[in-house]
Short mmCIF file of C-alpha atoms in Angstrom, two decimals:
data_model
loop_
_atom_site.label_atom_id
_atom_site.label_comp_id
_atom_site.label_asym_id
_atom_site.label_seq_id
_atom_site.Cartn_x
_atom_site.Cartn_y
_atom_site.Cartn_z
CA MET A 1 136.84 -10.99 136.55
CA PRO A 2 138.51 -13.91 134.77
CA GLU A 3 141.17 -12.52 132.43
CA LEU A 4 143.17 -13.94 129.55
CA PRO A 5 145.12 -16.61 131.49
CA GLU A 6 142.04 -17.82 133.39
CA VAL A 7 139.85 -17.92 130.28
CA GLU A 8 142.62 -19.60 128.26
CA ILE A 9 143.07 -22.45 130.75
CA THR A 10 139.30 -22.89 131.02
CA ALA A 11 139.08 -23.24 127.22
CA ARG A 12 141.99 -25.68 127.11
CA VAL A 13 140.70 -27.95 129.88
CA LEU A 14 137.15 -28.00 128.50
CA ASP A 15 138.34 -28.56 124.93
CA ARG A 16 140.33 -31.61 125.99
CA ALA A 17 137.32 -33.00 127.84
CA LEU A 18 134.55 -32.18 125.35
CA ARG A 19 135.89 -32.17 121.80
CA GLY A 20 133.78 -34.58 119.75
CA SER A 21 131.07 -34.91 122.41
CA GLU A 22 127.41 -34.95 121.36
CA ILE A 23 125.09 -32.31 122.78
CA GLU A 24 121.90 -33.87 124.12
CA SER A 25 120.12 -30.63 124.99
CA ALA A 26 120.70 -26.97 125.76
CA LEU A 27 118.75 -24.96 128.33
CA ALA A 28 118.93 -21.38 129.58
CA PRO A 29 117.58 -21.22 133.16
CA GLY A 30 119.00 -17.70 133.43
CA ILE A 31 116.87 -16.34 130.62
CA ASN A 32 118.38 -12.84 130.93
CA ALA A 33 121.80 -14.30 130.08
CA LEU A 34 120.76 -15.44 126.59
CA LYS A 35 121.14 -12.46 124.23
CA THR A 36 120.00 -14.10 120.96
CA PHE A 37 116.93 -16.00 119.80
CA ALA A 38 117.87 -17.17 116.27
CA PRO A 39 119.07 -19.82 115.89
CA PRO A 40 117.29 -21.25 118.94
CA LEU A 41 119.18 -23.23 121.58
CA SER A 42 117.34 -26.34 120.41
CA ALA A 43 119.44 -26.19 117.22
CA LEU A 44 122.34 -27.54 119.28
CA GLU A 45 120.58 -30.84 120.03
CA GLY A 46 122.37 -33.75 118.36
CA ASP A 47 125.28 -31.56 117.25
CA ARG A 48 128.86 -32.27 118.34
CA ILE A 49 131.39 -29.98 119.97
CA ALA A 50 134.22 -29.23 117.52
CA VAL A 51 136.37 -26.96 119.69
CA VAL A 52 136.32 -24.82 122.82
CA ARG A 53 138.55 -21.76 122.43
CA ARG A 54 139.16 -18.23 123.65
CA ARG A 55 139.05 -14.75 122.08
CA GLY A 56 140.03 -11.97 124.47
CA LYS A 57 138.07 -12.65 127.65
CA HIS A 58 135.37 -14.54 125.73
CA LEU A 59 134.87 -18.30 125.56
CA ILE A 60 133.67 -19.83 122.29
CA VAL A 61 132.15 -23.31 121.93
CA GLU A 62 131.99 -24.21 118.22
CA THR A 63 130.08 -27.19 116.88
CA ALA A 64 130.51 -29.52 113.92
CA ASP A 65 127.38 -28.12 112.25
CA GLY A 66 128.70 -24.56 112.20
CA LEU A 67 127.11 -23.07 115.32
CA ALA A 68 128.97 -21.21 118.04
CA LEU A 69 128.18 -20.28 121.63
CA LEU A 70 129.86 -16.98 122.48
CA ILE A 71 130.17 -16.60 126.26
CA HIS A 72 131.36 -13.74 128.44
CA LEU A 73 131.82 -14.60 132.11
CA MET A 74 131.91 -10.95 133.22
CA SER A 75 132.98 -10.57 136.87
CA ALA A 76 131.34 -13.55 138.55
CA GLY A 77 130.65 -16.17 135.89
CA ARG A 78 132.32 -19.58 135.64
CA LEU A 79 132.07 -22.22 132.90
CA GLN A 80 132.50 -25.68 134.41
CA LEU A 81 131.94 -29.32 133.51
CA TYR A 82 130.03 -31.51 135.95
CA ASP A 83 129.42 -35.24 136.18
CA LYS A 84 125.87 -34.69 137.38
CA ARG A 85 123.12 -32.39 136.26
CA ALA A 86 121.93 -29.27 138.03
CA GLY A 87 119.12 -29.80 140.52
CA PRO A 88 115.91 -27.77 140.73
CA ARG A 89 117.30 -25.67 143.59
CA ASP A 90 120.37 -24.51 141.68
CA ARG A 91 119.89 -20.76 141.26
CA THR A 92 123.35 -20.00 139.91
CA SER A 93 122.98 -21.65 136.49
CA ARG A 94 122.62 -19.42 133.43
CA LEU A 95 123.23 -22.04 130.70
CA LEU A 96 123.11 -25.85 130.78
CA LEU A 97 124.65 -27.81 127.93
CA ARG A 98 123.86 -31.45 128.57
CA ILE A 99 126.26 -33.97 127.05
CA ALA A 100 124.98 -37.30 125.72
CA GLY A 101 126.26 -40.58 127.14
CA ALA A 102 127.40 -41.74 130.54
CA PRO A 103 128.20 -40.25 132.94
CA GLU A 104 125.56 -37.55 132.54
CA ARG A 105 127.97 -34.68 132.03
CA GLU A 106 126.78 -31.10 131.89
CA LEU A 107 128.62 -27.98 130.80
CA ARG A 108 127.26 -25.32 133.08
CA LEU A 109 127.62 -21.54 133.02
CA ARG A 110 127.19 -20.48 136.63
CA GLU A 111 127.21 -16.99 138.07
CA PHE A 112 127.72 -15.96 141.66
CA GLY A 113 126.30 -12.80 143.20
CA SER A 114 123.22 -10.80 142.27
CA LYS A 115 124.28 -8.74 139.24
CA GLN A 116 123.57 -11.44 136.60
CA ALA A 117 125.91 -9.83 134.08
CA ALA A 118 127.31 -12.96 132.39
CA TRP A 119 125.88 -13.51 128.93
CA VAL A 120 125.62 -16.03 126.08
CA LYS A 121 124.93 -15.70 122.35
CA LEU A 122 124.23 -18.56 119.95
CA LEU A 123 125.50 -17.56 116.51
CA ARG A 124 126.49 -19.06 113.21
CA ALA A 125 130.23 -19.70 113.42
CA ALA A 126 130.73 -17.85 110.13
CA GLU A 127 129.19 -14.74 111.73
CA LEU A 128 131.24 -14.74 114.94
CA GLU A 129 133.77 -12.10 113.96
CA GLN A 130 131.00 -9.76 112.80
CA ASP A 131 129.31 -9.79 116.21
CA GLU A 132 129.93 -6.49 117.96
CA ALA A 133 131.43 -8.19 121.02
CA LEU A 134 134.32 -9.54 118.94
CA ALA A 135 134.41 -7.00 116.12
CA THR A 136 135.35 -4.22 118.54
CA LEU A 137 138.20 -6.12 120.23
CA GLY A 138 141.79 -5.05 119.78
CA PRO A 139 144.62 -7.49 119.04
CA GLU A 140 145.38 -10.28 121.52
CA ALA A 141 147.70 -9.47 124.41
CA TRP A 142 149.14 -13.00 124.15
CA PRO A 143 150.89 -14.90 122.61
CA ASP A 144 152.02 -12.45 119.90
CA PRO A 145 150.84 -8.88 120.48
CA PRO A 146 151.85 -6.23 117.94
CA PRO A 147 154.50 -3.60 118.74
CA LEU A 148 153.08 -1.40 121.49
CA LYS A 149 154.56 2.05 120.91
CA GLU A 150 152.01 3.09 118.28
CA LEU A 151 149.21 0.88 119.62
CA LEU A 152 149.29 2.58 123.03
CA ALA A 153 150.07 6.08 121.77
CA ALA A 154 147.24 7.77 123.62
CA PRO A 155 147.31 10.45 126.36
CA ARG A 156 145.96 7.98 128.90
CA PRO A 157 147.69 6.19 131.80
CA LEU A 158 149.06 2.74 130.97
CA HIS A 159 146.91 1.15 133.68
CA THR A 160 143.83 2.44 131.87
CA VAL A 161 144.79 1.91 128.25
CA LEU A 162 146.06 -1.66 128.78
CA ARG A 163 142.64 -2.62 130.19
CA ASP A 164 140.79 -1.13 127.23
CA GLN A 165 139.63 -4.17 125.26
CA ARG A 166 139.26 -2.04 122.14
CA VAL A 167 142.99 -1.32 122.23
CA ILE A 168 144.35 -4.72 123.27
CA SER A 169 142.26 -7.65 124.45
CA GLY A 170 142.53 -9.95 127.43
CA ILE A 171 144.07 -7.87 130.24
CA GLY A 172 142.16 -6.73 133.31
CA ARG A 173 142.80 -5.33 136.75
CA SER A 174 144.82 -8.24 138.12
CA TRP A 175 147.27 -8.86 135.32
CA VAL A 176 147.87 -5.22 134.39
CA ASP A 177 149.49 -4.71 137.80
CA GLU A 178 151.73 -7.74 137.24
CA ILE A 179 152.72 -6.71 133.71
CA LEU A 180 153.60 -3.13 134.68
CA TRP A 181 155.62 -4.37 137.66
CA HIS A 182 157.58 -6.77 135.45
CA ALA A 183 158.18 -3.94 132.94
CA ARG A 184 159.21 -1.51 135.72
CA LEU A 185 156.73 1.09 134.51
CA SER A 186 154.49 3.41 136.48
CA PRO A 187 150.76 2.68 136.17
CA TYR A 188 150.26 6.41 135.61
CA LYS A 189 152.82 6.80 132.82
CA ARG A 190 150.96 7.82 129.69
CA GLY A 191 151.01 5.56 126.67
CA ALA A 192 151.98 8.47 124.44
CA ASP A 193 155.11 9.01 126.56
CA LEU A 194 156.55 5.52 126.09
CA ASP A 195 159.92 5.52 124.34
CA ALA A 196 160.91 2.63 122.07
CA ALA A 197 162.86 0.77 124.77
CA GLU A 198 160.00 1.05 127.27
CA ALA A 199 157.47 -0.14 124.69
CA ASP A 200 159.63 -3.17 123.90
CA ALA A 201 160.08 -3.94 127.60
CA LEU A 202 156.33 -3.68 128.13
CA ARG A 203 155.61 -6.07 125.25
CA ARG A 204 158.12 -8.62 126.61
CA ALA A 205 156.64 -8.32 130.09
CA MET A 206 153.14 -8.84 128.68
CA VAL A 207 154.05 -11.99 126.76
CA GLU A 208 156.20 -13.49 129.53
CA THR A 209 153.84 -12.68 132.40
CA LEU A 210 150.70 -14.00 130.73
CA GLY A 211 152.55 -16.99 129.31
CA ALA A 212 153.98 -17.90 132.72
CA ALA A 213 150.52 -17.69 134.27
CA ILE A 214 149.10 -20.05 131.64
CA ASP A 215 152.01 -22.46 132.16
CA HIS A 216 151.30 -22.37 135.91
CA TYR A 217 147.64 -23.17 135.34
CA GLU A 218 148.55 -26.05 133.01
CA ARG A 219 150.44 -27.62 135.93
CA VAL A 220 147.85 -27.11 138.63
CA VAL A 221 144.39 -26.92 137.00
CA SER A 222 142.37 -29.93 135.88
CA LEU A 223 138.76 -31.06 136.06
CA PRO A 224 136.79 -30.07 137.99
CA ILE A 225 137.89 -26.48 137.33
CA PRO A 226 137.84 -24.68 140.70
CA ASP A 227 135.62 -21.64 141.22
CA LYS A 228 138.70 -19.66 142.25
CA LEU A 229 141.86 -20.41 140.30
CA PRO A 230 145.22 -20.30 142.15
CA MET A 231 146.42 -17.07 140.57
CA PRO A 232 150.25 -16.72 140.68
CA LEU A 233 150.19 -13.02 141.54
CA LEU A 234 153.27 -11.24 142.89
CA VAL A 235 152.00 -7.66 143.22
CA HIS A 236 148.23 -7.46 142.79
CA ARG A 237 146.48 -8.12 146.14
CA HIS A 238 149.84 -7.93 147.94
CA GLU A 239 149.69 -4.36 149.26
CA GLY A 240 151.76 -4.03 152.44
CA GLU A 241 154.01 -6.98 151.62
CA ARG A 242 157.59 -6.76 150.38
CA CYS A 243 158.31 -6.39 146.69
CA PRO A 244 159.66 -9.75 145.42
CA ARG A 245 162.39 -7.90 143.49
CA CYS A 246 163.66 -5.10 145.77
CA ALA A 247 161.94 -5.76 149.15
CA THR A 248 160.31 -2.30 149.27
CA THR A 249 156.83 -2.37 150.79
CA LEU A 250 154.27 -2.66 148.01
CA ARG A 251 151.75 0.17 147.86
CA ALA A 252 148.31 0.65 146.35
CA VAL A 253 145.97 3.34 145.05
CA HIS A 254 142.34 2.64 145.95
CA PHE A 255 139.41 3.57 143.74
CA GLU A 256 135.73 2.87 144.32
CA ASP A 257 135.70 -0.52 142.58
CA TYR A 258 139.34 -1.46 142.01
CA VAL A 259 142.88 -1.10 143.34
CA ILE A 260 146.17 -0.33 141.60
CA ALA A 261 149.13 -2.13 143.21
CA TYR A 262 152.73 -1.09 142.53
CA CYS A 263 156.27 -0.84 143.87
CA SER A 264 157.47 2.72 144.40
CA THR A 265 161.14 1.74 144.03
CA CYS A 266 160.79 -0.40 140.89
CA GLN A 267 158.11 1.59 139.10
CA THR A 268 157.81 5.21 140.21
CA GLU A 269 161.38 6.24 141.08
CA GLY A 270 160.57 6.33 144.78
CA ARG A 271 157.44 8.45 144.43
CA VAL A 272 154.40 7.36 146.41
CA LEU A 273 151.27 7.78 144.32
CA LYS A 274 148.37 9.70 145.81
CA ASP A 275 145.77 7.36 147.30
CA ARG A 276 142.23 8.65 146.82
CA ARG A 277 141.13 6.83 149.96
CA MET A 278 143.58 8.70 152.16
CA SER A 279 142.74 12.01 150.44
CA ARG A 280 139.13 11.67 151.46
CA LEU A 281 140.10 10.93 155.07
CA LEU A 282 142.29 14.03 155.28
CA ARG A 283 139.60 16.48 154.13
#
C-alpha cells in the first residue's frame, strides 16, 4: 500500500504538472470506486485544478470552483498522468480525469489486482474535513507530529499502534519497520511503556525517516510516475540480509498478510521474536 512518502511525492509531482489545468471531462469506468453521487462528476467539466495535495494516505485534487476529489489508493491503486487517453480494453481504470488542451493528457486512477478496493469521493472542498475518511484521522506523522509519549500511551505494540490511522496518520507496514529500526525500539514494545527519551527518539526517527524518503523520491521520481516507486528501504523486505548498522542478520515475524522485519541486536536486546510461521511448522 502506498504510504505517506509515496502519496506525498505523487501529490507533489501531479501538482506541479496539473495546477491551473482545465478539466475537460470526468468519467468513472470503475463504477464501484465512486462513493458519492452529489455533486455529480460532470460538475468538474470546465473547472480548473487548484492544487493536488495529501492528507494521511489520501490524495486530494481541489478545484478553483470549490470541489474536491478525495482519493484513497488502498493497496493496489495508482494515480498517474498520461499523455494519451485510456483505450476501450483498459480494465484497470477506476477514474479518468481528462485534461483540456494538447497533448490529450489524462489523470487516471488505476488499480491492479481483483479486489477493487481503491475509492473516490467528489465533495465540496468546504466539507472535506467533515467527511468520515478524514475526520477520523489522527495527526500527521510528518513533517511535525506531536509529542508521542501521550499520543501512543496505549497497551498495544508499537508496530500496531503506529499503523493505526486514528492515532497517527500516514504510516503503514513498510515504513513502520524502518522507523522502529532507526529508533532502536522493539516492534512489540507497548506504547504505554515508552519513557520520555524513547518517545523523543521515536519522534525524531519518524520525522527523519519519512523526510529522507521524500527527499529521495524528489531526486528520482518524475513523470511518468512509475507503478512501483524505488523505495529506499533498509530493513523492510530485507530479512536474511545484514543489518546496515551492526551487521547482525535481519529477522522477521510472519503473519498471514504482512511481515514485521527487525534487527535483534539493535531493537530487541538480542532476543529473537517468535515467528508464527515456524510455530505452525513445529506443531
